mmCIF file of C-alpha atoms in Angstrom:
data_model
loop_
_atom_site.group_PDB
_atom_site.id
_atom_site.type_symbol
_atom_site.label_atom_id
_atom_site.label_comp_id
_atom_site.label_asym_id
_atom_site.label_seq_id
_atom_site.Cartn_x
_atom_site.Cartn_y
_atom_site.Cartn_z
ATOM 1 C CA MET S 194 -42.824 0.636 -13.184
ATOM 2 C CA LYS S 195 -39.843 -1.451 -12.053
ATOM 3 C CA THR S 196 -37.492 0.825 -13.990
ATOM 4 C CA GLY S 197 -38.971 3.889 -12.302
ATOM 5 C CA MET S 198 -38.541 2.369 -8.841
ATOM 6 C CA LYS S 199 -34.919 1.479 -9.607
ATOM 7 C CA ILE S 200 -34.224 5.064 -10.665
ATOM 8 C CA PHE S 201 -35.934 6.379 -7.520
ATOM 9 C CA TRP S 202 -33.966 4.139 -5.154
ATOM 10 C CA THR S 203 -30.719 4.891 -6.981
ATOM 11 C CA LEU S 204 -31.269 8.638 -6.612
ATOM 12 C CA PHE S 205 -32.409 8.240 -3.000
ATOM 13 C CA THR S 206 -29.337 6.173 -2.093
ATOM 14 C CA GLY S 207 -27.060 8.679 -3.810
ATOM 15 C CA ILE S 208 -28.589 11.605 -1.914
ATOM 16 C CA LEU S 209 -28.202 9.758 1.395
ATOM 17 C CA SER S 210 -24.551 8.991 0.602
ATOM 18 C CA VAL S 211 -23.784 12.635 -0.193
ATOM 19 C CA ALA S 212 -25.582 13.785 2.956
ATOM 20 C CA PHE S 213 -23.619 11.293 5.056
ATOM 21 C CA LEU S 214 -20.289 12.413 3.598
ATOM 22 C CA LEU S 215 -21.119 16.081 4.180
ATOM 23 C CA GLN S 216 -22.151 15.349 7.761
ATOM 24 C CA TYR S 217 -18.991 13.284 8.325
ATOM 25 C CA ALA S 218 -16.766 16.046 6.939
ATOM 26 C CA SER S 219 -18.546 18.594 9.122
ATOM 27 C CA HIS S 220 -18.077 16.351 12.165
ATOM 28 C CA ARG S 221 -14.360 15.931 11.423
ATOM 29 C CA GLU S 222 -13.959 19.677 11.114
ATOM 30 C CA ARG S 223 -15.676 20.298 14.462
ATOM 31 C CA THR S 224 -13.822 17.550 16.361
ATOM 32 C CA PRO S 225 -10.900 19.113 18.277
ATOM 33 C CA ASN S 226 -7.475 17.435 18.449
ATOM 34 C CA GLY S 227 -6.199 19.526 21.331
ATOM 35 C CA PHE S 228 -3.510 21.585 19.576
ATOM 36 C CA THR S 229 -3.078 24.511 17.186
ATOM 37 C CA ARG S 230 -0.501 25.328 14.517
ATOM 38 C CA THR S 231 1.533 28.493 14.124
ATOM 39 C CA VAL S 232 1.528 29.107 10.376
ATOM 40 C CA LEU S 233 4.633 30.735 8.916
ATOM 41 C CA LYS S 234 3.819 33.501 6.442
ATOM 42 C CA LYS S 235 5.252 33.584 2.896
ATOM 43 C CA ASN S 236 7.154 30.394 3.578
ATOM 44 C CA ILE S 237 6.820 28.254 0.443
ATOM 45 C CA GLU S 238 6.969 29.049 -3.276
ATOM 46 C CA PRO S 239 6.469 26.515 -6.133
ATOM 47 C CA LEU S 240 9.550 26.186 -8.345
ATOM 48 C CA ALA S 241 9.065 23.155 -10.636
ATOM 49 C CA ILE S 242 6.905 20.073 -11.184
ATOM 50 C CA LYS S 243 7.828 16.798 -12.909
ATOM 51 C CA ASN S 244 5.563 13.874 -13.788
ATOM 52 C CA LEU S 245 7.661 10.776 -13.073
ATOM 53 C CA GLY S 246 5.206 8.367 -14.692
ATOM 54 C CA THR S 247 5.324 6.009 -11.695
ATOM 55 C CA ARG S 248 4.345 5.908 -8.019
ATOM 56 C CA SER S 249 7.274 3.687 -7.027
ATOM 57 C CA CYS S 250 9.954 6.388 -6.700
ATOM 58 C CA TYR S 251 11.524 7.487 -3.422
ATOM 59 C CA ILE S 252 14.102 10.131 -2.525
ATOM 60 C CA ILE S 253 17.664 8.833 -2.156
ATOM 61 C CA GLY S 254 19.048 12.245 -1.301
ATOM 62 C CA ILE S 255 19.410 15.834 -2.445
ATOM 63 C CA SER S 256 22.365 18.209 -2.693
ATOM 64 C CA VAL S 257 23.027 21.853 -3.417
ATOM 65 C CA ASP S 258 21.785 21.514 -7.012
ATOM 66 C CA ARG S 259 20.635 17.900 -7.600
ATOM 67 C CA VAL S 260 17.849 15.495 -6.641
ATOM 68 C CA TYR S 261 18.496 11.731 -6.564
ATOM 69 C CA LEU S 262 15.566 9.322 -6.774
ATOM 70 C CA GLY S 263 15.384 5.558 -6.409
ATOM 71 C CA ASP S 264 12.709 3.237 -7.790
ATOM 72 C CA HIS S 265 11.280 0.396 -5.695
ATOM 73 C CA SER S 266 10.238 -1.437 -8.866
ATOM 74 C CA GLN S 267 13.827 -1.323 -10.227
ATOM 75 C CA SER S 268 16.045 -1.577 -7.169
ATOM 76 C CA GLY S 269 19.385 -0.506 -8.673
ATOM 77 C CA ARG S 270 18.086 2.447 -10.685
ATOM 78 C CA ILE S 271 18.995 6.071 -9.908
ATOM 79 C CA LEU S 272 17.232 9.082 -11.435
ATOM 80 C CA GLU S 273 19.179 12.332 -11.225
ATOM 81 C CA LEU S 274 17.477 15.693 -11.773
ATOM 82 C CA SER S 275 18.281 19.354 -11.321
ATOM 83 C CA TYR S 276 15.901 21.488 -9.269
ATOM 84 C CA ASN S 277 14.299 22.903 -12.404
ATOM 85 C CA VAL S 278 13.650 19.255 -13.523
ATOM 86 C CA ASP S 279 14.434 20.049 -17.166
ATOM 87 C CA LYS S 280 16.410 16.812 -17.656
ATOM 88 C CA VAL S 281 16.441 13.331 -16.122
ATOM 89 C CA ASP S 282 19.662 11.269 -16.140
ATOM 90 C CA THR S 283 19.468 7.544 -15.392
ATOM 91 C CA SER S 284 22.255 5.413 -13.933
ATOM 92 C CA TRP S 285 22.473 2.021 -12.231
ATOM 93 C CA LEU S 286 24.072 0.366 -9.239
ATOM 94 C CA SER S 287 24.869 -3.192 -10.285
ATOM 95 C CA LEU S 288 26.438 -6.226 -8.635
ATOM 96 C CA SER S 289 28.019 -9.424 -9.896
ATOM 97 C CA ASP S 290 25.553 -12.252 -10.527
ATOM 98 C CA SER S 291 27.579 -14.404 -8.135
ATOM 99 C CA ILE S 292 26.627 -12.211 -5.167
ATOM 100 C CA ARG S 293 23.694 -13.403 -3.085
ATOM 101 C CA PHE S 294 21.658 -10.221 -2.767
ATOM 102 C CA GLY S 295 18.020 -9.589 -1.830
ATOM 103 C CA TRP S 296 17.114 -7.157 -4.593
ATOM 104 C CA GLY S 297 13.440 -7.129 -3.599
ATOM 105 C CA ALA S 298 14.341 -5.652 -0.199
ATOM 106 C CA ALA S 299 17.062 -3.281 -1.451
ATOM 107 C CA THR S 300 17.112 0.483 -0.964
ATOM 108 C CA ILE S 301 19.645 3.077 -2.126
ATOM 109 C CA TYR S 302 20.982 5.719 0.267
ATOM 110 C CA LYS S 303 23.290 8.700 -0.199
ATOM 111 C CA HIS S 304 25.673 10.041 2.415
ATOM 112 C CA GLY S 305 28.294 12.580 1.423
ATOM 113 C CA ASP S 306 29.683 11.687 -2.002
ATOM 114 C CA ARG S 307 28.861 7.983 -1.800
ATOM 115 C CA PHE S 308 25.840 5.885 -2.675
ATOM 116 C CA TYR S 309 24.964 2.859 -0.552
ATOM 117 C CA LEU S 310 22.980 -0.141 -1.759
ATOM 118 C CA ALA S 311 21.657 -2.038 1.250
ATOM 119 C CA GLU S 312 19.225 -4.799 2.143
ATOM 120 C CA GLY S 313 18.751 -6.383 5.534
ATOM 121 C CA VAL S 314 17.588 -9.858 4.530
ATOM 122 C CA THR S 315 20.836 -11.603 3.540
ATOM 123 C CA PRO S 316 22.146 -8.928 4.700
ATOM 124 C CA ASN S 317 24.425 -6.788 2.473
ATOM 125 C CA ILE S 318 25.746 -3.230 2.244
ATOM 126 C CA PHE S 319 27.679 -1.983 -0.806
ATOM 127 C CA ALA S 320 29.270 1.453 -1.208
ATOM 128 C CA PHE S 321 29.675 3.171 -4.601
ATOM 129 C CA SER S 322 31.877 6.202 -5.200
ATOM 130 C CA GLN S 323 29.505 7.049 -8.033
ATOM 131 C CA ALA S 324 26.785 5.375 -10.034
ATOM 132 C CA ASP S 325 27.758 2.967 -12.836
ATOM 133 C CA LYS S 326 30.990 2.125 -10.956
ATOM 134 C CA LYS S 327 31.904 -1.070 -9.121
ATOM 135 C CA GLY S 328 30.629 -1.272 -5.561
ATOM 136 C CA ILE S 329 32.708 -2.098 -2.479
ATOM 137 C CA ALA S 330 31.273 -4.689 -0.097
ATOM 138 C CA LEU S 331 31.037 -3.398 3.473
ATOM 139 C CA SER S 332 30.807 -6.259 5.952
ATOM 140 C CA SER S 333 27.666 -6.082 8.069
ATOM 141 C CA LYS S 334 28.656 -9.087 10.267
ATOM 142 C CA GLN S 335 25.252 -10.680 9.653
ATOM 143 C CA CYS S 336 23.417 -7.713 11.198
ATOM 144 C CA HIS S 337 19.910 -8.070 9.817
ATOM 145 C CA PHE S 338 17.989 -4.802 9.672
ATOM 146 C CA ASN S 339 14.658 -3.296 8.629
ATOM 147 C CA LEU S 340 15.838 0.335 8.806
ATOM 148 C CA ILE S 341 19.361 1.637 8.253
ATOM 149 C CA ILE S 342 21.391 4.854 8.070
ATOM 150 C CA PRO S 343 24.757 4.083 6.374
ATOM 151 C CA LEU S 344 27.529 6.496 7.371
ATOM 152 C CA ASP S 345 31.215 6.771 6.410
ATOM 153 C CA SER S 346 32.660 4.228 8.856
ATOM 154 C CA MET S 347 29.584 2.810 10.563
ATOM 155 C CA PHE S 348 25.886 2.204 10.180
ATOM 156 C CA VAL S 349 22.983 2.726 12.569
ATOM 157 C CA PHE S 350 20.079 0.361 12.138
ATOM 158 C CA ARG S 351 16.848 -1.008 13.528
ATOM 159 C CA THR S 352 16.447 -4.750 13.826
ATOM 160 C CA TYR S 353 13.995 -7.274 15.278
ATOM 161 C CA ASP S 354 14.581 -9.444 18.333
ATOM 162 C CA THR S 355 13.058 -12.831 17.476
ATOM 163 C CA ILE S 356 13.091 -13.928 21.123
ATOM 164 C CA MET S 357 11.619 -10.801 22.732
ATOM 165 C CA HIS S 358 9.472 -10.024 19.642
ATOM 166 C CA ARG S 359 10.352 -6.345 19.527
ATOM 167 C CA ASN S 360 12.237 -3.755 17.494
ATOM 168 C CA TYR S 361 15.455 -2.231 18.825
ATOM 169 C CA LEU S 362 18.230 0.074 17.611
ATOM 170 C CA ALA S 363 21.899 -0.805 17.197
ATOM 171 C CA VAL S 364 25.125 0.566 15.719
ATOM 172 C CA ALA S 365 28.089 -1.205 14.126
ATOM 173 C CA ARG S 366 31.334 -0.270 12.457
ATOM 174 C CA TYR S 367 31.751 -2.018 9.125
ATOM 175 C CA GLY S 368 33.228 -5.452 9.750
ATOM 176 C CA GLN S 369 32.701 -5.332 13.519
ATOM 177 C CA GLU S 370 30.082 -6.635 15.921
ATOM 178 C CA ALA S 371 27.047 -4.486 16.624
ATOM 179 C CA ILE S 372 26.359 -2.627 19.862
ATOM 180 C CA SER S 373 22.654 -2.555 20.675
ATOM 181 C CA ARG S 374 20.455 -0.269 22.789
ATOM 182 C CA PRO S 375 17.335 -2.397 23.411
ATOM 183 C CA THR S 376 15.698 0.168 25.704
ATOM 184 C CA LEU S 377 16.013 3.206 23.415
ATOM 185 C CA LEU S 378 12.692 2.436 21.714
ATOM 186 C CA LYS S 379 9.824 2.311 24.207
ATOM 187 C CA ASP S 380 7.135 -0.368 23.837
ATOM 188 C CA GLN S 381 3.475 0.339 24.360
ATOM 189 C CA GLN S 382 0.925 -2.289 23.292
ATOM 190 C CA ASP S 383 3.526 -4.449 21.557
ATOM 191 C CA GLY S 384 7.166 -4.325 20.534
ATOM 192 C CA VAL S 385 6.646 -4.036 16.777
ATOM 193 C CA PHE S 386 3.802 -1.771 15.645
ATOM 194 C CA SER S 387 3.907 0.564 18.650
ATOM 195 C CA THR S 388 7.645 1.145 18.083
ATOM 196 C CA ASP S 389 7.426 1.538 14.302
ATOM 197 C CA GLY S 390 8.740 4.783 12.884
ATOM 198 C CA MET S 391 11.357 6.599 10.796
ATOM 199 C CA LEU S 392 15.133 6.766 11.362
ATOM 200 C CA LEU S 393 16.756 10.013 10.164
ATOM 201 C CA PHE S 394 20.178 11.693 10.206
ATOM 202 C CA ASP S 395 20.913 15.421 10.394
ATOM 203 C CA SER S 396 24.376 16.168 9.008
ATOM 204 C CA LEU S 397 24.631 19.612 10.645
ATOM 205 C CA THR S 398 24.229 18.382 14.228
ATOM 206 C CA GLU S 399 25.472 14.852 13.394
ATOM 207 C CA ARG S 400 22.578 13.453 15.368
ATOM 208 C CA LEU S 401 20.065 10.772 14.510
ATOM 209 C CA ILE S 402 16.351 11.172 15.087
ATOM 210 C CA TYR S 403 13.683 8.527 15.527
ATOM 211 C CA VAL S 404 10.119 9.657 14.761
ATOM 212 C CA TYR S 405 7.343 7.286 15.828
ATOM 213 C CA TYR S 406 4.508 6.762 13.367
ATOM 214 C CA TYR S 407 1.640 6.258 15.803
ATOM 215 C CA ARG S 408 2.409 8.627 18.703
ATOM 216 C CA ASN S 409 3.818 12.089 19.220
ATOM 217 C CA GLN S 410 7.177 11.079 20.690
ATOM 218 C CA LEU S 411 10.596 11.939 19.234
ATOM 219 C CA ILE S 412 14.077 10.699 20.144
ATOM 220 C CA SER S 413 17.437 12.221 19.198
ATOM 221 C CA PHE S 414 20.839 10.617 19.884
ATOM 222 C CA ASP S 415 24.427 10.658 18.682
ATOM 223 C CA LYS S 416 26.051 8.147 16.310
ATOM 224 C CA ASN S 417 26.904 5.862 19.232
ATOM 225 C CA LEU S 418 23.242 5.786 20.328
ATOM 226 C CA LYS S 419 24.100 7.868 23.404
ATOM 227 C CA ASN S 420 23.300 11.357 24.736
ATOM 228 C CA GLU S 421 19.667 10.818 23.913
ATOM 229 C CA LEU S 422 17.101 13.602 23.975
ATOM 230 C CA TYR S 423 13.350 13.052 24.137
ATOM 231 C CA GLY S 424 10.697 15.366 22.751
ATOM 232 C CA LYS S 425 7.161 15.517 21.403
ATOM 233 C CA THR S 426 5.367 16.786 18.336
ATOM 234 C CA ILE S 427 2.674 19.417 18.926
ATOM 235 C CA ASP S 428 -0.271 16.998 18.851
ATOM 236 C CA THR S 429 -1.592 15.209 21.939
ATOM 237 C CA ILE S 430 -1.390 11.519 20.919
ATOM 238 C CA THR S 431 0.996 10.153 23.550
ATOM 239 C CA HIS S 432 -0.256 6.562 23.270
ATOM 240 C CA SER S 433 -0.493 4.642 19.987
ATOM 241 C CA LYS S 434 -4.095 4.179 18.866
ATOM 242 C CA ILE S 435 -3.667 0.765 17.280
ATOM 243 C CA GLU S 436 -5.626 -2.485 17.424
ATOM 244 C CA ILE S 437 -3.713 -5.693 16.721
ATOM 245 C CA HIS S 438 -4.368 -9.425 16.734
ATOM 246 C CA ALA S 439 -2.272 -12.561 16.369
ATOM 247 C CA VAL S 440 -2.723 -14.808 13.323
ATOM 248 C CA LYS S 441 -1.628 -18.174 14.687
ATOM 249 C CA SER S 442 -1.738 -19.951 11.319
ATOM 250 C CA GLU S 443 0.772 -17.429 9.913
ATOM 251 C CA HIS S 444 2.733 -16.923 13.173
ATOM 252 C CA SER S 445 2.282 -13.186 12.726
ATOM 253 C CA ILE S 446 0.636 -10.104 14.233
ATOM 254 C CA LYS S 447 -1.569 -7.813 12.140
ATOM 255 C CA PHE S 448 -3.663 -4.684 12.537
ATOM 256 C CA SER S 449 -7.298 -5.361 13.473
ATOM 257 C CA ALA S 450 -8.330 -1.895 12.256
ATOM 258 C CA PRO S 451 -6.657 0.958 10.365
ATOM 259 C CA PRO S 452 -4.267 2.708 12.797
ATOM 260 C CA LEU S 453 -4.127 6.433 13.486
ATOM 261 C CA LYS S 454 -0.883 7.552 11.845
ATOM 262 C CA VAL S 455 0.249 10.621 13.747
ATOM 263 C CA ASN S 456 3.490 11.297 11.832
ATOM 264 C CA LYS S 457 3.315 10.261 8.165
ATOM 265 C CA ARG S 458 6.722 11.317 6.824
ATOM 266 C CA ALA S 459 9.729 13.202 8.148
ATOM 267 C CA CYS S 460 13.157 14.476 7.127
ATOM 268 C CA ALA S 461 15.979 16.397 8.793
ATOM 269 C CA SER S 462 18.212 19.141 7.402
ATOM 270 C CA ASN S 463 20.299 22.056 8.638
ATOM 271 C CA GLY S 464 19.509 21.374 12.289
ATOM 272 C CA MET S 465 15.759 21.247 11.698
ATOM 273 C CA LEU S 466 13.265 18.381 11.715
ATOM 274 C CA PHE S 467 10.361 18.504 9.259
ATOM 275 C CA VAL S 468 7.343 16.319 10.086
ATOM 276 C CA TYR S 469 4.367 15.718 7.793
ATOM 277 C CA SER S 470 1.597 15.383 10.359
ATOM 278 C CA GLY S 471 -1.476 13.196 9.970
ATOM 279 C CA LEU S 472 -3.560 15.315 12.345
ATOM 280 C CA ARG S 473 -5.433 18.566 11.872
ATOM 281 C CA GLY S 474 -4.963 21.449 14.282
ATOM 282 C CA ASP S 475 -7.973 23.018 15.978
ATOM 283 C CA ASN S 476 -7.360 26.295 14.127
ATOM 284 C CA GLU S 477 -7.437 24.661 10.662
ATOM 285 C CA LYS S 478 -10.711 24.734 8.738
ATOM 286 C CA GLY S 479 -12.150 23.919 5.304
ATOM 287 C CA LYS S 480 -9.943 23.278 2.270
ATOM 288 C CA LEU S 481 -6.779 24.125 4.175
ATOM 289 C CA ALA S 482 -7.417 21.254 6.564
ATOM 290 C CA PHE S 483 -8.299 18.584 4.016
ATOM 291 C CA ASN S 484 -6.538 19.551 0.768
ATOM 292 C CA SER S 485 -3.033 20.221 2.079
ATOM 293 C CA SER S 486 -0.230 18.375 3.837
ATOM 294 C CA PRO S 487 0.835 20.190 7.037
ATOM 295 C CA ILE S 488 4.588 20.266 7.697
ATOM 296 C CA ASP S 489 5.628 21.044 11.275
ATOM 297 C CA ILE S 490 9.196 22.217 11.944
ATOM 298 C CA TYR S 491 11.226 21.458 15.083
ATOM 299 C CA ARG S 492 14.765 22.279 16.141
ATOM 300 C CA VAL S 493 16.863 19.101 16.335
ATOM 301 C CA ASN S 494 18.948 20.035 19.388
ATOM 302 C CA ASP S 495 15.949 20.520 21.716
ATOM 303 C CA PHE S 496 12.806 19.685 19.653
ATOM 304 C CA LYS S 497 11.448 23.217 20.073
ATOM 305 C CA TYR S 498 8.476 23.790 17.741
ATOM 306 C CA LEU S 499 9.305 26.553 15.238
ATOM 307 C CA GLY S 500 6.158 26.747 13.113
ATOM 308 C CA SER S 501 4.320 25.100 10.219
ATOM 309 C CA PHE S 502 3.627 25.445 6.514
ATOM 310 C CA TYR S 503 1.393 23.619 4.031
ATOM 311 C CA VAL S 504 2.128 21.703 0.837
ATOM 312 C CA PRO S 505 -0.926 21.415 -1.472
ATOM 313 C CA ASN S 506 -2.065 17.866 -2.181
ATOM 314 C CA TYR S 507 -1.777 16.636 -5.767
ATOM 315 C CA ASP S 508 -4.705 14.770 -7.337
ATOM 316 C CA GLY S 509 -5.897 13.883 -3.844
ATOM 317 C CA ASN S 510 -2.472 12.593 -2.795
ATOM 318 C CA GLY S 511 -0.571 13.801 0.234
ATOM 319 C CA ILE S 512 3.212 13.588 0.482
ATOM 320 C CA GLY S 513 4.701 10.140 -0.115
ATOM 321 C CA ASP S 514 8.309 11.196 0.498
ATOM 322 C CA MET S 515 10.144 14.464 1.088
ATOM 323 C CA ALA S 516 13.580 15.977 1.630
ATOM 324 C CA VAL S 517 14.953 19.439 2.434
ATOM 325 C CA TRP S 518 18.287 21.034 1.512
ATOM 326 C CA ASN S 519 18.801 24.592 2.775
ATOM 327 C CA ASP S 520 16.069 26.574 0.979
ATOM 328 C CA LYS S 521 14.704 23.743 -1.204
ATOM 329 C CA LEU S 522 11.923 21.256 -0.473
ATOM 330 C CA VAL S 523 11.398 18.220 -2.716
ATOM 331 C CA ALA S 524 8.106 16.355 -2.305
ATOM 332 C CA LEU S 525 6.801 13.219 -4.019
ATOM 333 C CA ARG S 526 3.006 12.970 -4.344
ATOM 334 C CA GLY S 527 1.558 10.181 -6.453
ATOM 335 C CA ARG S 528 3.400 10.260 -9.797
ATOM 336 C CA GLU S 529 4.507 13.862 -9.331
ATOM 337 C CA MET S 530 7.719 15.351 -7.989
ATOM 338 C CA SER S 531 7.458 18.977 -6.870
ATOM 339 C CA VAL S 532 10.249 21.365 -5.936
ATOM 340 C CA TYR S 533 9.603 24.393 -3.717
ATOM 341 C CA ASN S 534 11.626 27.345 -2.534
ATOM 342 C CA LEU S 535 11.468 27.618 1.251
ATOM 343 C CA HIS S 536 11.794 30.952 2.999
ATOM 344 C CA LEU S 537 12.927 29.770 6.411
ATOM 345 C CA SER S 538 15.696 32.251 7.208
ATOM 346 C CA PRO S 539 13.623 33.809 10.036
ATOM 347 C CA LEU S 540 13.760 30.418 11.791
ATOM 348 C CA ILE S 541 17.552 30.200 11.855
ATOM 349 C CA GLY S 542 18.727 30.961 15.357
ATOM 350 C CA ARG S 543 15.257 30.896 16.927
#
């Protein structure tokens, strides 16, 4: 008798759970977000897929025929692949043991023909003409940073003001003092989470772009943090939907609830900004809405919306990192790296 009741309640609970999930999915699909997407036709074509065997990879950079990946679990490691991913070459950026370097916070960047190994804790920036060669120390004048774009003669970075408790942007030439623009990032609820986002560089326009995570605002500016331009993504979230609380015992601030991430990932290339949006448009239904990652395209010089395309999710995973070079899109999803041909020529000049 007891066994029969257990089976009954197990089945009953399972049916209720399925019914709840179906109702929740239906509710999500009916709930409007106040915007629609213009879907570009025949815009993306799968080219190659590679199982990387790890989720810890990120994109260092891509070029006309190569993809360069870093590995957060092995900070100095570089994986180099062609677009058809038939072969993986491994190289390393290494430093002398005598150098005080925060390997756990290190990230590799690529600008032009050089690799940069940087971490903002100690802080340090090293330039390498190529992998497996000796790096050149570039003085950062004790500019601590949590985001950085290393360029040929200077670096643009985001840092934290310990007195005002807020993020701000700054620029410095190697070996010189930094020039800051504290008001470029706009606070909302706080100076940390509400200003969090991604710092990008578009080599065609030579402009930097800051994409906020939790609201629809965009900022573009030159390498001196001047001539700024403000824009918005197509969604309607102008104010960050975040809940935070102070943890006095840890002297820190944390999220009280999961935040609404409006812009999940972004990259810039050829005068265009590509944003992986976390929100569904009102004209998106069914599998398209929940089994794909929507990429919205904007023009860098005025943030005009140009259209959208979709990247299928892999094993339930959306895009973890992405990069675009001319007609190629590289996307990391879970353990997989995918390469796509993009047909975006109709957008050029729009």
